[in-house]
Short mmCIF file of N, CA and C in Angstrom, two decimals:
data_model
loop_
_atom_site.label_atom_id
_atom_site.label_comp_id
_atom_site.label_asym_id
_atom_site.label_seq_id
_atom_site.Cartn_x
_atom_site.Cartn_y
_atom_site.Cartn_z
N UNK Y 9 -34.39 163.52 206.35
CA UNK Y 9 -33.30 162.96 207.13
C UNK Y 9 -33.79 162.75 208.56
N UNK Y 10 -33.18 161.75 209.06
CA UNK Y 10 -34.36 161.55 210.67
C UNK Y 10 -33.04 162.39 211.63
N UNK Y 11 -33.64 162.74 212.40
CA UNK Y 11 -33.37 163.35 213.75
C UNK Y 11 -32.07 162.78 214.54
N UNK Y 12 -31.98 161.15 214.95
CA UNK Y 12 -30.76 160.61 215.70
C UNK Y 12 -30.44 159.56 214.56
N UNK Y 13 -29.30 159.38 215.29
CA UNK Y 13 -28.67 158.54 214.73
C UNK Y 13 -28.98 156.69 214.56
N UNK Y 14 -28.82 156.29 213.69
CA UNK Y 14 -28.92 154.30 213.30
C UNK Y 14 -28.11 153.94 212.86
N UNK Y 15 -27.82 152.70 212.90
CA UNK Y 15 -27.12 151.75 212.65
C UNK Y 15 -26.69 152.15 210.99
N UNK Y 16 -26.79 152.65 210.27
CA UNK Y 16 -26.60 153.55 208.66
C UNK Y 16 -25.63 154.16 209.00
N UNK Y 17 -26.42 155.55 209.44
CA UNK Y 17 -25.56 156.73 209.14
C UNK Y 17 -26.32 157.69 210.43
N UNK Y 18 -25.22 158.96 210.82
CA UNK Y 18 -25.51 159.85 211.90
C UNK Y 18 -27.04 160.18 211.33
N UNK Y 19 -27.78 160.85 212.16
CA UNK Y 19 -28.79 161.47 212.67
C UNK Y 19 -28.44 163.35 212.43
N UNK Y 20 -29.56 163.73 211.70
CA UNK Y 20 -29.57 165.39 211.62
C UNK Y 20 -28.34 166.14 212.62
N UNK Y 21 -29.29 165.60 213.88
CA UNK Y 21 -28.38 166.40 214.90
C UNK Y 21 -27.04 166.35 215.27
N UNK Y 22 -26.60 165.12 215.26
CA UNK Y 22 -25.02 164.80 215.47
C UNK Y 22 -24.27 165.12 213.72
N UNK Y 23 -24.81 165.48 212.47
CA UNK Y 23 -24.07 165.97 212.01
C UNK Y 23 -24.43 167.61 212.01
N UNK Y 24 -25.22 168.36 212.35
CA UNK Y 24 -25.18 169.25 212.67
C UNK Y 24 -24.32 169.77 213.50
N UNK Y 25 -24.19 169.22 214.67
CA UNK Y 25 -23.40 169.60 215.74
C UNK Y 25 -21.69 169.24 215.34
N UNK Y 26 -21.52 168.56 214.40
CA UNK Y 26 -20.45 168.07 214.11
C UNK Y 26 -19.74 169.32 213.36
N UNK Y 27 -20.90 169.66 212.17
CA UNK Y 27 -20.54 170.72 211.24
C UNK Y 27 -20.10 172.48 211.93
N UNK Y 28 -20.89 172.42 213.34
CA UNK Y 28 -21.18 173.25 213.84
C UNK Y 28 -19.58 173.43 214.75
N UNK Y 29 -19.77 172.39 215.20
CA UNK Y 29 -18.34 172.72 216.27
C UNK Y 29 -16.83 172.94 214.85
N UNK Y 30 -17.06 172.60 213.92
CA UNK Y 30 -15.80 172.89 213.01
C UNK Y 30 -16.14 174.33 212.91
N UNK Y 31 -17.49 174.34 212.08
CA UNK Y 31 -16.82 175.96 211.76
C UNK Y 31 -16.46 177.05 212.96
N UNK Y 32 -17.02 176.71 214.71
CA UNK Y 32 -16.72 177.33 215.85
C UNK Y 32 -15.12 177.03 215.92
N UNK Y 33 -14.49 175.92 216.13
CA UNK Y 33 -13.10 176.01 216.14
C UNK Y 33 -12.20 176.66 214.82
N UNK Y 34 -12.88 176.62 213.67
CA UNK Y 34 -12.14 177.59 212.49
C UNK Y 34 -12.28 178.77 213.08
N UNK Y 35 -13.22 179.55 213.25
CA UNK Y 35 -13.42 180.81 213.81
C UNK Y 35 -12.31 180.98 215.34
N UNK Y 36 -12.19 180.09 215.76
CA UNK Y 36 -11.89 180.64 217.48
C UNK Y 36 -10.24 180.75 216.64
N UNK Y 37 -10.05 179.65 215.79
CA UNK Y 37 -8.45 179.84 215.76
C UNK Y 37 -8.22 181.15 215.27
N UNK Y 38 -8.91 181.60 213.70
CA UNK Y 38 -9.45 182.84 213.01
C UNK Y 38 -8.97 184.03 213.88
N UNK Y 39 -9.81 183.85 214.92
CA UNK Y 39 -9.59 185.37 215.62
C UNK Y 39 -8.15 185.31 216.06
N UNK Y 40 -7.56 184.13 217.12
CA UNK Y 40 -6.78 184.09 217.67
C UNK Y 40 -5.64 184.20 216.38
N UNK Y 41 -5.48 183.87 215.44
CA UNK Y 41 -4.18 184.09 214.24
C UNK Y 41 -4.45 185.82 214.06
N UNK Y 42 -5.63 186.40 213.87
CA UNK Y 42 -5.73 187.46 212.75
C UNK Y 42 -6.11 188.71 213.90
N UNK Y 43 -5.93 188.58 215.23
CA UNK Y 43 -5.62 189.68 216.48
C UNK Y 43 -4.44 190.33 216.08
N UNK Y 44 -3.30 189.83 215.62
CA UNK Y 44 -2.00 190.51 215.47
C UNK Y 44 -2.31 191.64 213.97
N UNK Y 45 -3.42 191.39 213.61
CA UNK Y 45 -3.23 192.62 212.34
C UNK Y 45 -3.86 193.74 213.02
N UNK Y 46 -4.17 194.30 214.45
CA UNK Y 46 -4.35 195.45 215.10
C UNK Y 46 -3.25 195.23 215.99
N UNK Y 47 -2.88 196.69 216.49
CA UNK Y 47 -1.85 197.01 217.44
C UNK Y 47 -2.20 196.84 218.69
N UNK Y 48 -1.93 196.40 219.46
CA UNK Y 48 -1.57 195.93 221.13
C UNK Y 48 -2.51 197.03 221.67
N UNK Y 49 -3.41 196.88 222.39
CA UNK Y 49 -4.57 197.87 223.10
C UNK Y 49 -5.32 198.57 222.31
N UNK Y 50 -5.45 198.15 220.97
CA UNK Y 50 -6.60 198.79 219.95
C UNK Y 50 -8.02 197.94 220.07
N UNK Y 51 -8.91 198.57 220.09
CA UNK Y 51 -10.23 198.46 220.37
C UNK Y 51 -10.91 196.66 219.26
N UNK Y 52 -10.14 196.99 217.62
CA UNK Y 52 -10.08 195.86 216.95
C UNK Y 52 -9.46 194.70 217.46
N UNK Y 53 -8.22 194.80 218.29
CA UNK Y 53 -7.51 193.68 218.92
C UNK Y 53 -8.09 193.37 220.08
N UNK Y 54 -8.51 193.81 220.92
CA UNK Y 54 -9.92 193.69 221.91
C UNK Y 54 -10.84 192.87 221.58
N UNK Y 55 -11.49 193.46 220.43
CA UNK Y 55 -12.58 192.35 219.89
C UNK Y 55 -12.49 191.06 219.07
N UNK Y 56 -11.07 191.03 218.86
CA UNK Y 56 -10.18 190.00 218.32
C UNK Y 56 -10.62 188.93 219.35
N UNK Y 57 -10.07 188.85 220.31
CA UNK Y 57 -9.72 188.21 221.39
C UNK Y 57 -11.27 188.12 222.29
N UNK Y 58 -11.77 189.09 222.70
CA UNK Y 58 -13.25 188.89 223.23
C UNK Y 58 -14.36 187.47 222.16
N UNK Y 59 -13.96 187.60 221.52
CA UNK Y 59 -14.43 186.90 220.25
C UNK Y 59 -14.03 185.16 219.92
N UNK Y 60 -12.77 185.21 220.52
CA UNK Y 60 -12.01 184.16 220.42
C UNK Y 60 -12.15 183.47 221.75
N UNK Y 61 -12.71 184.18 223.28
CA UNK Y 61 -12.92 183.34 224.29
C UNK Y 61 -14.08 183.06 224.37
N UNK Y 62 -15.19 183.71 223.90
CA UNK Y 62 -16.71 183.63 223.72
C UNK Y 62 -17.06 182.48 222.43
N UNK Y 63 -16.32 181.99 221.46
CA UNK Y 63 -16.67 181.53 220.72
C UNK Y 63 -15.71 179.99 221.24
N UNK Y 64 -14.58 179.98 221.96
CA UNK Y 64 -14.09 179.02 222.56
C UNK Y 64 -14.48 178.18 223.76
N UNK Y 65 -15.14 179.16 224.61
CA UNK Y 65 -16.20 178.29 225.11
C UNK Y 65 -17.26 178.03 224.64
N UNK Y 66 -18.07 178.74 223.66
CA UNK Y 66 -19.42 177.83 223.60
C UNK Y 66 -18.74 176.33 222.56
N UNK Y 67 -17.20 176.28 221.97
CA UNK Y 67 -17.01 175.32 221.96
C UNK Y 67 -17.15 174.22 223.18
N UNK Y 68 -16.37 174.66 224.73
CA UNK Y 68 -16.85 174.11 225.82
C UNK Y 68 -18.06 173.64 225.84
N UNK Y 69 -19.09 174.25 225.72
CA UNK Y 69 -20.50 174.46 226.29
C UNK Y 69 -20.93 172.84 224.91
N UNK Y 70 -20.92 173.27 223.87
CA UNK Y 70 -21.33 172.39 222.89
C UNK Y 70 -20.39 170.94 222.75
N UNK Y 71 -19.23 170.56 223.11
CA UNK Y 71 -18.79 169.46 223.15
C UNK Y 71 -19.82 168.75 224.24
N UNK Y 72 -19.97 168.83 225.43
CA UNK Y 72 -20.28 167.99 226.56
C UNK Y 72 -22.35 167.98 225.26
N UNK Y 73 -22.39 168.70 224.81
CA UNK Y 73 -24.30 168.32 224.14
C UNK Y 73 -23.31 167.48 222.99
N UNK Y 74 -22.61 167.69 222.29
CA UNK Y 74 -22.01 166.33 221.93
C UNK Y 74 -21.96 165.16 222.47
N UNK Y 75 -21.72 165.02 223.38
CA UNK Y 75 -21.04 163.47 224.45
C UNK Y 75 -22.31 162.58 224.46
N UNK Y 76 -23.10 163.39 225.26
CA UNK Y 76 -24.77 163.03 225.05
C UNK Y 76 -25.03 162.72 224.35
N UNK Y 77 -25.17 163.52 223.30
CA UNK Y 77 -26.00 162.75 221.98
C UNK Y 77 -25.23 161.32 221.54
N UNK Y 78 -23.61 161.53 221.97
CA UNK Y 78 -23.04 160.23 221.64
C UNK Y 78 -23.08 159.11 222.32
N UNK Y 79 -23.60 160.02 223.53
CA UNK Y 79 -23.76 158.46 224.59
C UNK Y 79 -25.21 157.99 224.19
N UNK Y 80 -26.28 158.77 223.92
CA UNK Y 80 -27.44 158.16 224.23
C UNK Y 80 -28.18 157.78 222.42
N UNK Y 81 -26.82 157.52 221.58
CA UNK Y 81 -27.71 157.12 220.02
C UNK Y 81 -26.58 155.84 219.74
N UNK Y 82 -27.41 155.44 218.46
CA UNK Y 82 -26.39 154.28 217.97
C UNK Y 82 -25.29 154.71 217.49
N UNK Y 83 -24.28 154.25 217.18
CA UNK Y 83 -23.52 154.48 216.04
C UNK Y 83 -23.46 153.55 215.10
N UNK Y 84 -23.44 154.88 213.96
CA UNK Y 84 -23.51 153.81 212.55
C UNK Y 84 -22.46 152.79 212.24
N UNK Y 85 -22.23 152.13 211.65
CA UNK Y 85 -21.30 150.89 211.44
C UNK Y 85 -20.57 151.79 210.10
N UNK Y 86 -18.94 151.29 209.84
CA UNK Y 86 -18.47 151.57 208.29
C UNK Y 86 -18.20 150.72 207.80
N UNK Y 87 -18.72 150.63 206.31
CA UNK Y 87 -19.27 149.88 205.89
C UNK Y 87 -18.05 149.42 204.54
N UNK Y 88 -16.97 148.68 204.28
CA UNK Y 88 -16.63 147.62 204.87
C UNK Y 88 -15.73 147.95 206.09
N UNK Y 89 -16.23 147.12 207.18
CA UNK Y 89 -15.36 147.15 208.80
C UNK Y 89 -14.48 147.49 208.12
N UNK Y 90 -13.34 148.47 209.24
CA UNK Y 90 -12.06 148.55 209.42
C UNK Y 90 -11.54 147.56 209.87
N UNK Y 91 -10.08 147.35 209.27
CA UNK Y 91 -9.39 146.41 210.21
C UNK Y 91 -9.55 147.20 212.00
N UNK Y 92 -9.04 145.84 212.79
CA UNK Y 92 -8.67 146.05 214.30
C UNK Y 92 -7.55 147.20 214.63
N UNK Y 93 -6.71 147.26 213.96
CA UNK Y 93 -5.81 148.12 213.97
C UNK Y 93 -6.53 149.70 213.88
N UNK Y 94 -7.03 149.94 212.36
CA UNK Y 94 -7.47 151.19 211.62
C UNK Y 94 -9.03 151.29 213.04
N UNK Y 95 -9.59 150.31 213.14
CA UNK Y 95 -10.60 150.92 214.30
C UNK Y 95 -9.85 151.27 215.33
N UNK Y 96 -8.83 150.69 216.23
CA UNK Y 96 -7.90 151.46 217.16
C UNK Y 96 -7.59 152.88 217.18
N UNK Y 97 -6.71 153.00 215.87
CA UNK Y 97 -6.85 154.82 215.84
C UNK Y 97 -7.79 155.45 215.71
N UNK Y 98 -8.85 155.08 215.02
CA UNK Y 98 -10.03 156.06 214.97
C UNK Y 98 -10.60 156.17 216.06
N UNK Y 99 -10.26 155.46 217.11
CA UNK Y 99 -11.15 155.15 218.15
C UNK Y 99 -10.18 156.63 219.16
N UNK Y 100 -8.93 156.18 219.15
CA UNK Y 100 -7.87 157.07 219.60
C UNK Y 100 -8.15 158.76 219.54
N UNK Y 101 -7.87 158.97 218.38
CA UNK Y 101 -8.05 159.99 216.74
C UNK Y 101 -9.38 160.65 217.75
N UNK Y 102 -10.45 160.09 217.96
CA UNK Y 102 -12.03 160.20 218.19
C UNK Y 102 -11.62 160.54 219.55
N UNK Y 103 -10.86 159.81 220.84
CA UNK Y 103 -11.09 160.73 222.36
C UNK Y 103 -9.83 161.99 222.12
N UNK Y 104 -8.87 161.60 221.80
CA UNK Y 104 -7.89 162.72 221.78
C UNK Y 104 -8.66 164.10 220.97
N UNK Y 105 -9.36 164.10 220.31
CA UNK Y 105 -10.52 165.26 219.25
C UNK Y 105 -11.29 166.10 220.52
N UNK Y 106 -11.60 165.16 221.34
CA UNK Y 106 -12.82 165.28 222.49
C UNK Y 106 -11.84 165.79 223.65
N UNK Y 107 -11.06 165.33 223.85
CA UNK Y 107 -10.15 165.84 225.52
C UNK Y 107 -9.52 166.93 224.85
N UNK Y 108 -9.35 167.38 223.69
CA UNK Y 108 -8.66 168.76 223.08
C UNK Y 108 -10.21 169.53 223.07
N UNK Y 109 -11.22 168.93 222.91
CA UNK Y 109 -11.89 170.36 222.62
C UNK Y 109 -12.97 170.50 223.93
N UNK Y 110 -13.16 169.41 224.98
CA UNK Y 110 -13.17 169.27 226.66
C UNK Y 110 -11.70 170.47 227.46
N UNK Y 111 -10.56 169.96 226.65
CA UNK Y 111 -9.91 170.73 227.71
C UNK Y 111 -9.03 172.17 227.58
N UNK Y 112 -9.29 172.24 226.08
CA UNK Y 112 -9.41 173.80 225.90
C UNK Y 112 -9.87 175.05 225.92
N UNK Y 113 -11.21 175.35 225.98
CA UNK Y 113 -12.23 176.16 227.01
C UNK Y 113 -11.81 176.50 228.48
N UNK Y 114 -11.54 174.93 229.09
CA UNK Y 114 -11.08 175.09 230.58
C UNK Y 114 -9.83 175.99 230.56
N UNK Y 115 -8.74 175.55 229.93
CA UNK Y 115 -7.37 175.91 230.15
C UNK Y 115 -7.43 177.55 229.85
N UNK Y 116 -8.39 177.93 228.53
CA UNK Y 116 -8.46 179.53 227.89
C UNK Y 116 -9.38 179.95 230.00
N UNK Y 117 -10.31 179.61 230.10
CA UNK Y 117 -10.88 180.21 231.50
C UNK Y 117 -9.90 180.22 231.96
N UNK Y 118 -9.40 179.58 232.72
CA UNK Y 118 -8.22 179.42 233.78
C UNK Y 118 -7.26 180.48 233.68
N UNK Y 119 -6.65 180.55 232.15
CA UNK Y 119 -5.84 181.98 232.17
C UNK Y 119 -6.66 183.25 231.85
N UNK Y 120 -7.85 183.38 231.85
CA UNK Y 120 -8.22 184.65 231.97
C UNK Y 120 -8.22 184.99 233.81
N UNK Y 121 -9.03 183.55 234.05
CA UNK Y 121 -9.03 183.99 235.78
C UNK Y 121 -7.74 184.49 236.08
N UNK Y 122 -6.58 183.32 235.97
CA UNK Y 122 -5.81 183.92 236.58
C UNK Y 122 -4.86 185.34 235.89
N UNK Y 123 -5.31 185.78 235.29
CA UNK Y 123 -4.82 187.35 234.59
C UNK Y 123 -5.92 188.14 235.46
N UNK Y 124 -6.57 187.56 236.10
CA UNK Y 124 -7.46 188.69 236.63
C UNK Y 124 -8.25 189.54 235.44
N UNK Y 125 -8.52 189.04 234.40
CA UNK Y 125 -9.22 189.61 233.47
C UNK Y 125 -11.04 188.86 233.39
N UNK Y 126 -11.73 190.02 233.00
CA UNK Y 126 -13.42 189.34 232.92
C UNK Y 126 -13.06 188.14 232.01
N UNK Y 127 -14.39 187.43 231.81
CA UNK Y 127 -14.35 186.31 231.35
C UNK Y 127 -16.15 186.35 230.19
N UNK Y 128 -15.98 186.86 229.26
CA UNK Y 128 -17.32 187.28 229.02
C UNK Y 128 -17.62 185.75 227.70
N UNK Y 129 -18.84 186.03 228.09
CA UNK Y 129 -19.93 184.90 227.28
C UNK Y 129 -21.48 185.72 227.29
N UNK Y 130 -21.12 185.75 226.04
CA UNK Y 130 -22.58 186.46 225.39
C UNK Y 130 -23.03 187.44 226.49
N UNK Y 131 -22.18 188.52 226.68
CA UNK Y 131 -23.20 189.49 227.85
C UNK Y 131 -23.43 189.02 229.18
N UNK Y 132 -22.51 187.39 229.07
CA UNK Y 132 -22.70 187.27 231.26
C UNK Y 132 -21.01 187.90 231.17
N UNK Y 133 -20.71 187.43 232.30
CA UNK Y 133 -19.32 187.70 232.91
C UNK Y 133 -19.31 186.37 233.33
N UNK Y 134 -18.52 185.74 233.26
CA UNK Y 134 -18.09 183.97 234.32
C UNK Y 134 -17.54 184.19 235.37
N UNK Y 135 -17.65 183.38 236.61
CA UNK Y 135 -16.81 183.88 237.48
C UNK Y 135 -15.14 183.32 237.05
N UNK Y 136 -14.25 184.01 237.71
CA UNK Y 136 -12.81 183.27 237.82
C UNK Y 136 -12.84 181.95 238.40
N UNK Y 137 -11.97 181.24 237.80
CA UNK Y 137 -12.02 179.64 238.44
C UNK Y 137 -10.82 179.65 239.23
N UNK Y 138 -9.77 180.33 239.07
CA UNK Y 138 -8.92 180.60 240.17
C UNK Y 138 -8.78 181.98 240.78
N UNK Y 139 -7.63 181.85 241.47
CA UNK Y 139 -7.12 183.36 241.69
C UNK Y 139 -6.02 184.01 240.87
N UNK Y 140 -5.82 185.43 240.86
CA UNK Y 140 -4.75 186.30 239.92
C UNK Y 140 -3.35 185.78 240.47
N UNK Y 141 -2.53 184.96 239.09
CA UNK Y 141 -1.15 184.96 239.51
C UNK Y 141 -0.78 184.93 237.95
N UNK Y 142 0.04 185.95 237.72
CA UNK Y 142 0.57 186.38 236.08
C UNK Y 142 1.59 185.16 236.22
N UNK Y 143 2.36 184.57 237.21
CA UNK Y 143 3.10 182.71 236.85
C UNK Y 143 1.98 181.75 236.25
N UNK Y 144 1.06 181.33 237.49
CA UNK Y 144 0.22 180.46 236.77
C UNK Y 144 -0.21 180.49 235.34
N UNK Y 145 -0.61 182.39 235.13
CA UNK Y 145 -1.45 182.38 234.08
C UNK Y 145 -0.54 182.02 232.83
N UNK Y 146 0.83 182.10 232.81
CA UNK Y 146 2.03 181.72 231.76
C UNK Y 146 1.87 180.25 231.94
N UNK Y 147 2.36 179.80 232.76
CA UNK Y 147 2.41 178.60 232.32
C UNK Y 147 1.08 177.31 231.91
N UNK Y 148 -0.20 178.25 232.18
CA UNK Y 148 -1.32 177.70 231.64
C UNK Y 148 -1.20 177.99 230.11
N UNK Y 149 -1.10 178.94 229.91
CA UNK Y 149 -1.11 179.84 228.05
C UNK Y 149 0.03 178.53 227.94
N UNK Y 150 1.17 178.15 227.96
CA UNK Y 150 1.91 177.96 227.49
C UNK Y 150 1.49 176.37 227.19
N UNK Y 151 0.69 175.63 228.03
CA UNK Y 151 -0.49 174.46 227.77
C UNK Y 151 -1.46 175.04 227.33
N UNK Y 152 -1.58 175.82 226.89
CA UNK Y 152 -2.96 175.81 226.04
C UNK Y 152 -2.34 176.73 224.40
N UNK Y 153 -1.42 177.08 224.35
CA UNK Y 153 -0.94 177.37 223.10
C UNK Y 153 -0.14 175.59 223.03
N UNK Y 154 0.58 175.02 223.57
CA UNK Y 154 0.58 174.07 222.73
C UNK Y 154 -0.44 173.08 222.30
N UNK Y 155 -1.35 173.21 223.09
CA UNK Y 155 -2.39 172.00 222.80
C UNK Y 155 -3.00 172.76 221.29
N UNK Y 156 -3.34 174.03 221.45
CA UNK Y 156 -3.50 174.91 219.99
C UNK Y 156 -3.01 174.69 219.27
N UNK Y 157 -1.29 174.08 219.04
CA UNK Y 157 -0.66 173.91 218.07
C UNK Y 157 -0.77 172.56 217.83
N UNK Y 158 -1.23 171.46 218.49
CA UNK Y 158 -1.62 169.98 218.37
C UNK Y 158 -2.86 170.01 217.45
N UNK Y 159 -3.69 170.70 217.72
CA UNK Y 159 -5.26 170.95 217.59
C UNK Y 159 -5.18 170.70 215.83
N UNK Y 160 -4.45 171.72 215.52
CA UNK Y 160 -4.01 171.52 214.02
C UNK Y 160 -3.84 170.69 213.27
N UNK Y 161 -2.69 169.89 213.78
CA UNK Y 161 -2.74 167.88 213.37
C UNK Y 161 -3.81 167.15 213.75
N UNK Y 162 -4.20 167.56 214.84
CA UNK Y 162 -5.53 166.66 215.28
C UNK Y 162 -6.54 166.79 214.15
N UNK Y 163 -7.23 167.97 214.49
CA UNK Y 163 -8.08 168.46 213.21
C UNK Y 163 -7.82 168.13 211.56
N UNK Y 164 -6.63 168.48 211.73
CA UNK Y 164 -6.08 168.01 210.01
C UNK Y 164 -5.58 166.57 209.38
N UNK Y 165 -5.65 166.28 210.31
CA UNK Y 165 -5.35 164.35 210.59
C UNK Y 165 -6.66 163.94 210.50
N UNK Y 166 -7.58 164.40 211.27
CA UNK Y 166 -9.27 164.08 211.41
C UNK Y 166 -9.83 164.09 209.72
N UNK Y 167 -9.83 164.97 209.77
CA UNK Y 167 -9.84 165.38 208.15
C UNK Y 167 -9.63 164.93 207.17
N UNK Y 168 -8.24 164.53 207.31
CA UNK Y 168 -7.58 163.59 206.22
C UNK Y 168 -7.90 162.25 206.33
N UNK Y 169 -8.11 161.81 207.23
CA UNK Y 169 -8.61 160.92 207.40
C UNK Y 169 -9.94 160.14 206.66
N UNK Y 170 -11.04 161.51 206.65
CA UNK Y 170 -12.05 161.16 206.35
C UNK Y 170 -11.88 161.41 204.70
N UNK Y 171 -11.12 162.04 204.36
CA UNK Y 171 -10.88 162.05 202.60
C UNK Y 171 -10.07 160.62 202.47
N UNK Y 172 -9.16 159.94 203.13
CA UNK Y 172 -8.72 158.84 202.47
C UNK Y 172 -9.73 157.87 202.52
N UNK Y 173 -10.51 157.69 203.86
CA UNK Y 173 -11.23 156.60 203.86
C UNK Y 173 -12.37 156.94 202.74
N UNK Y 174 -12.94 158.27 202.26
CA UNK Y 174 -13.84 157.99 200.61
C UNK Y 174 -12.84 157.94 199.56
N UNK Y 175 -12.07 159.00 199.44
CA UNK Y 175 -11.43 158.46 198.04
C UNK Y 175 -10.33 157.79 197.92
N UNK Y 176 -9.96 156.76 199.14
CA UNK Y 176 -8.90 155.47 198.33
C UNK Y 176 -9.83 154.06 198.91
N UNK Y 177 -10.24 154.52 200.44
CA UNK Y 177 -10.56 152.98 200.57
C UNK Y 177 -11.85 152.83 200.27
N UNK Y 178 -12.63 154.02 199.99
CA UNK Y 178 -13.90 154.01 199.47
C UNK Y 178 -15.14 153.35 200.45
N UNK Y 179 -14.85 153.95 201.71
CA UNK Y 179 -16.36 152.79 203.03
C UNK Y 179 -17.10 154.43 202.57
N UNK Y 180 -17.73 154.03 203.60
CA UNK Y 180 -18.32 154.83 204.52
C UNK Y 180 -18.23 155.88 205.21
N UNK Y 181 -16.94 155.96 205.59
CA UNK Y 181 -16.90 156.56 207.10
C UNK Y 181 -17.40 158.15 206.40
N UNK Y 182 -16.97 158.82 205.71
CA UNK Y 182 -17.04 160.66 205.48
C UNK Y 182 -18.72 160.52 205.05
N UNK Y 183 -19.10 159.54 204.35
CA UNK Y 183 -20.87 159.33 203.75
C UNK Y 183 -21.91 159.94 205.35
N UNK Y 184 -21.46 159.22 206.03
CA UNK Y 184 -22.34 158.67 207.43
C UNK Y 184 -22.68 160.47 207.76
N UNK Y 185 -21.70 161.08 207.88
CA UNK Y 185 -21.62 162.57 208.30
C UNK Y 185 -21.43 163.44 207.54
N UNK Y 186 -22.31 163.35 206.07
CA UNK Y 186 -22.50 164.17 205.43
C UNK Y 186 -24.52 164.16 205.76
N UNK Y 187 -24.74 165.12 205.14
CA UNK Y 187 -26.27 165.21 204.87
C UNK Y 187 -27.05 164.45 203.74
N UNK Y 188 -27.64 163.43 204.08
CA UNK Y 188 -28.18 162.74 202.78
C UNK Y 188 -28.98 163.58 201.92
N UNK Y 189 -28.62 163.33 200.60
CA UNK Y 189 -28.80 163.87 199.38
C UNK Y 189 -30.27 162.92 199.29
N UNK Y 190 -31.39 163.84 198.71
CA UNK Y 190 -32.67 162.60 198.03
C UNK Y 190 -32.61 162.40 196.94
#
């Protein structure tokens, strides 16, 4: 399989990174649903959550080595074109995917800063991006739990997406970002 992407189909790396950032956002949600099966200040619910901001930013960290690779390769064509319309949403579908997983990292930092709580990534500490105010930090959670609850349709819309376009309209599009078979 070659390395970047052609006019075919993605490149190793952009479906790697593709495969990679799903199973990181399954996991970040993972922790964040399955924290409530330990009690409130238990050492398991701790690592619930330590787990869920460390694995939510290196979603941060790995979208923007996404962008790159998307800015600087071809993209493959699907193969038969979409109508003008069906390329519109995908096109849509495709930045709204990217400004949810660009601006969720930020929003999770932001309310740790402002809780005045560390901010850990793999053994650093981050600094705070603001200052401690338990208002701000609510009404940030309260944008970033709903964008969490968008994330869901987004993701599951994304998804579905790529199962209708192989098994009804039958292109391309789910082929391109799988791993070629020899």
């Amino acid at each position: 399989m070659q390395w970047r992407n052609d006019t075919h189909r993605y490149g190793a790396l952009t479906i790697g990174l593709h495969w990679l950032m799903l199973l990181l956002l399954a996991a970040v949600y993972a922790f964040m649903e399955l924290k409530g099966i330990f009690p409130r200040g238990s050492a398991g619910r701790a690592a619930m959550q330590s787990a869920h901001y460390m694995l939510g930013l290196s979603v941060g960290v790995l979208v923007w080595v996404r962008l790159l690779v998307v800015a600087t390769g071809a993209m493959p064509r699907i193969v038969p074109p979409l109508p003008k319309a069906q390329s519109l949403l995908a096109t849509l579908m495709k930045l709204a995917l990217y400004a949810f997983m660009l601006a969720m990292p930020v929003l999770g930092w932001l309310i740790l800063s402002a809780r005045g709580t560390a901010i850990p990534f793999f053994g650093l500490h981050l600094p705070a991006l603001i200052g401690q105010s338990k208002e701000t930090a609510g009404w940030i959670k309260g944008i970033h739990v709903t964008l969490a609850n968008a994330g869901y349709f987004l993701i599951g819309g994304h998804a579905a997406a790529a199962l209708f376009h192989h098994y009804v309209v039958r292109d391309n599009t789910l082929l391109r970002m799988l791993p070629k078979r020899d």
